[in-house]
Amino acid sequence: MVFAPLLGQRYVRVTKQRTARDWAHLIQYLVEVLFPDAECIVLVMDNLNTHVGGSLYEAFPPTEARRLLSKLEIHYTPNTAVG
């Protein structure tokens, strides 16, 4: 799910699994379709192991992965697991 609070909008995409490639394609959709004119997209995400720049390199050629990453400012939520 992508939530743009300042725009008051939510975007939902459902996949059968939560793979690195699924996340990479969501990021590509975010950059190219939802916010194509944005210079920088601020992402606040959980610490799921697929939510990393390396997932873009798994899904796309290096030049495309770098292009997508250059549009992102990524912030991870703190890990609050009690062990």
PDB file of C-alpha atoms in Angstrom, residues 1-11 30 34-35 42:
ATOM      1  CA  MET A   1       0.000   0.000   0.000  1.00  0.00           C
ATOM      2  CA  VAL A   2       1.202   3.479  -0.836  1.00  0.00           C
ATOM      3  CA  PHE A   3      -0.217   6.320   1.228  1.00  0.00           C
ATOM      4  CA  ALA A   4       0.307   9.933   0.216  1.00  0.00           C
ATOM      5  CA  PRO A   5      -0.948  11.784   3.315  1.00  0.00           C
ATOM      6  CA  LEU A   6      -0.430  15.297   1.973  1.00  0.00           C
ATOM      7  CA  LEU A   7      -2.533  14.396  -1.053  1.00  0.00           C
ATOM      8  CA  GLY A   8      -5.070  12.413   0.974  1.00  0.00           C
ATOM      9  CA  GLN A   9      -4.673   9.452  -1.352  1.00  0.00           C
ATOM     10  CA  ARG A  10      -3.963   5.738  -1.018  1.00  0.00           C
ATOM     11  CA  TYR A  11      -2.875   3.306  -3.694  1.00  0.00           C
ATOM     12  CA  LEU A  30       5.307   4.764  -7.861  1.00  0.00           C
ATOM     13  CA  LEU A  34       1.953   7.898  -9.611  1.00  0.00           C
ATOM     14  CA  PHE A  35       4.587  10.628  -9.233  1.00  0.00           C
ATOM     15  CA  VAL A  42      10.081  10.235   0.527  1.00  0.00           C
TER      16      VAL A  42
END
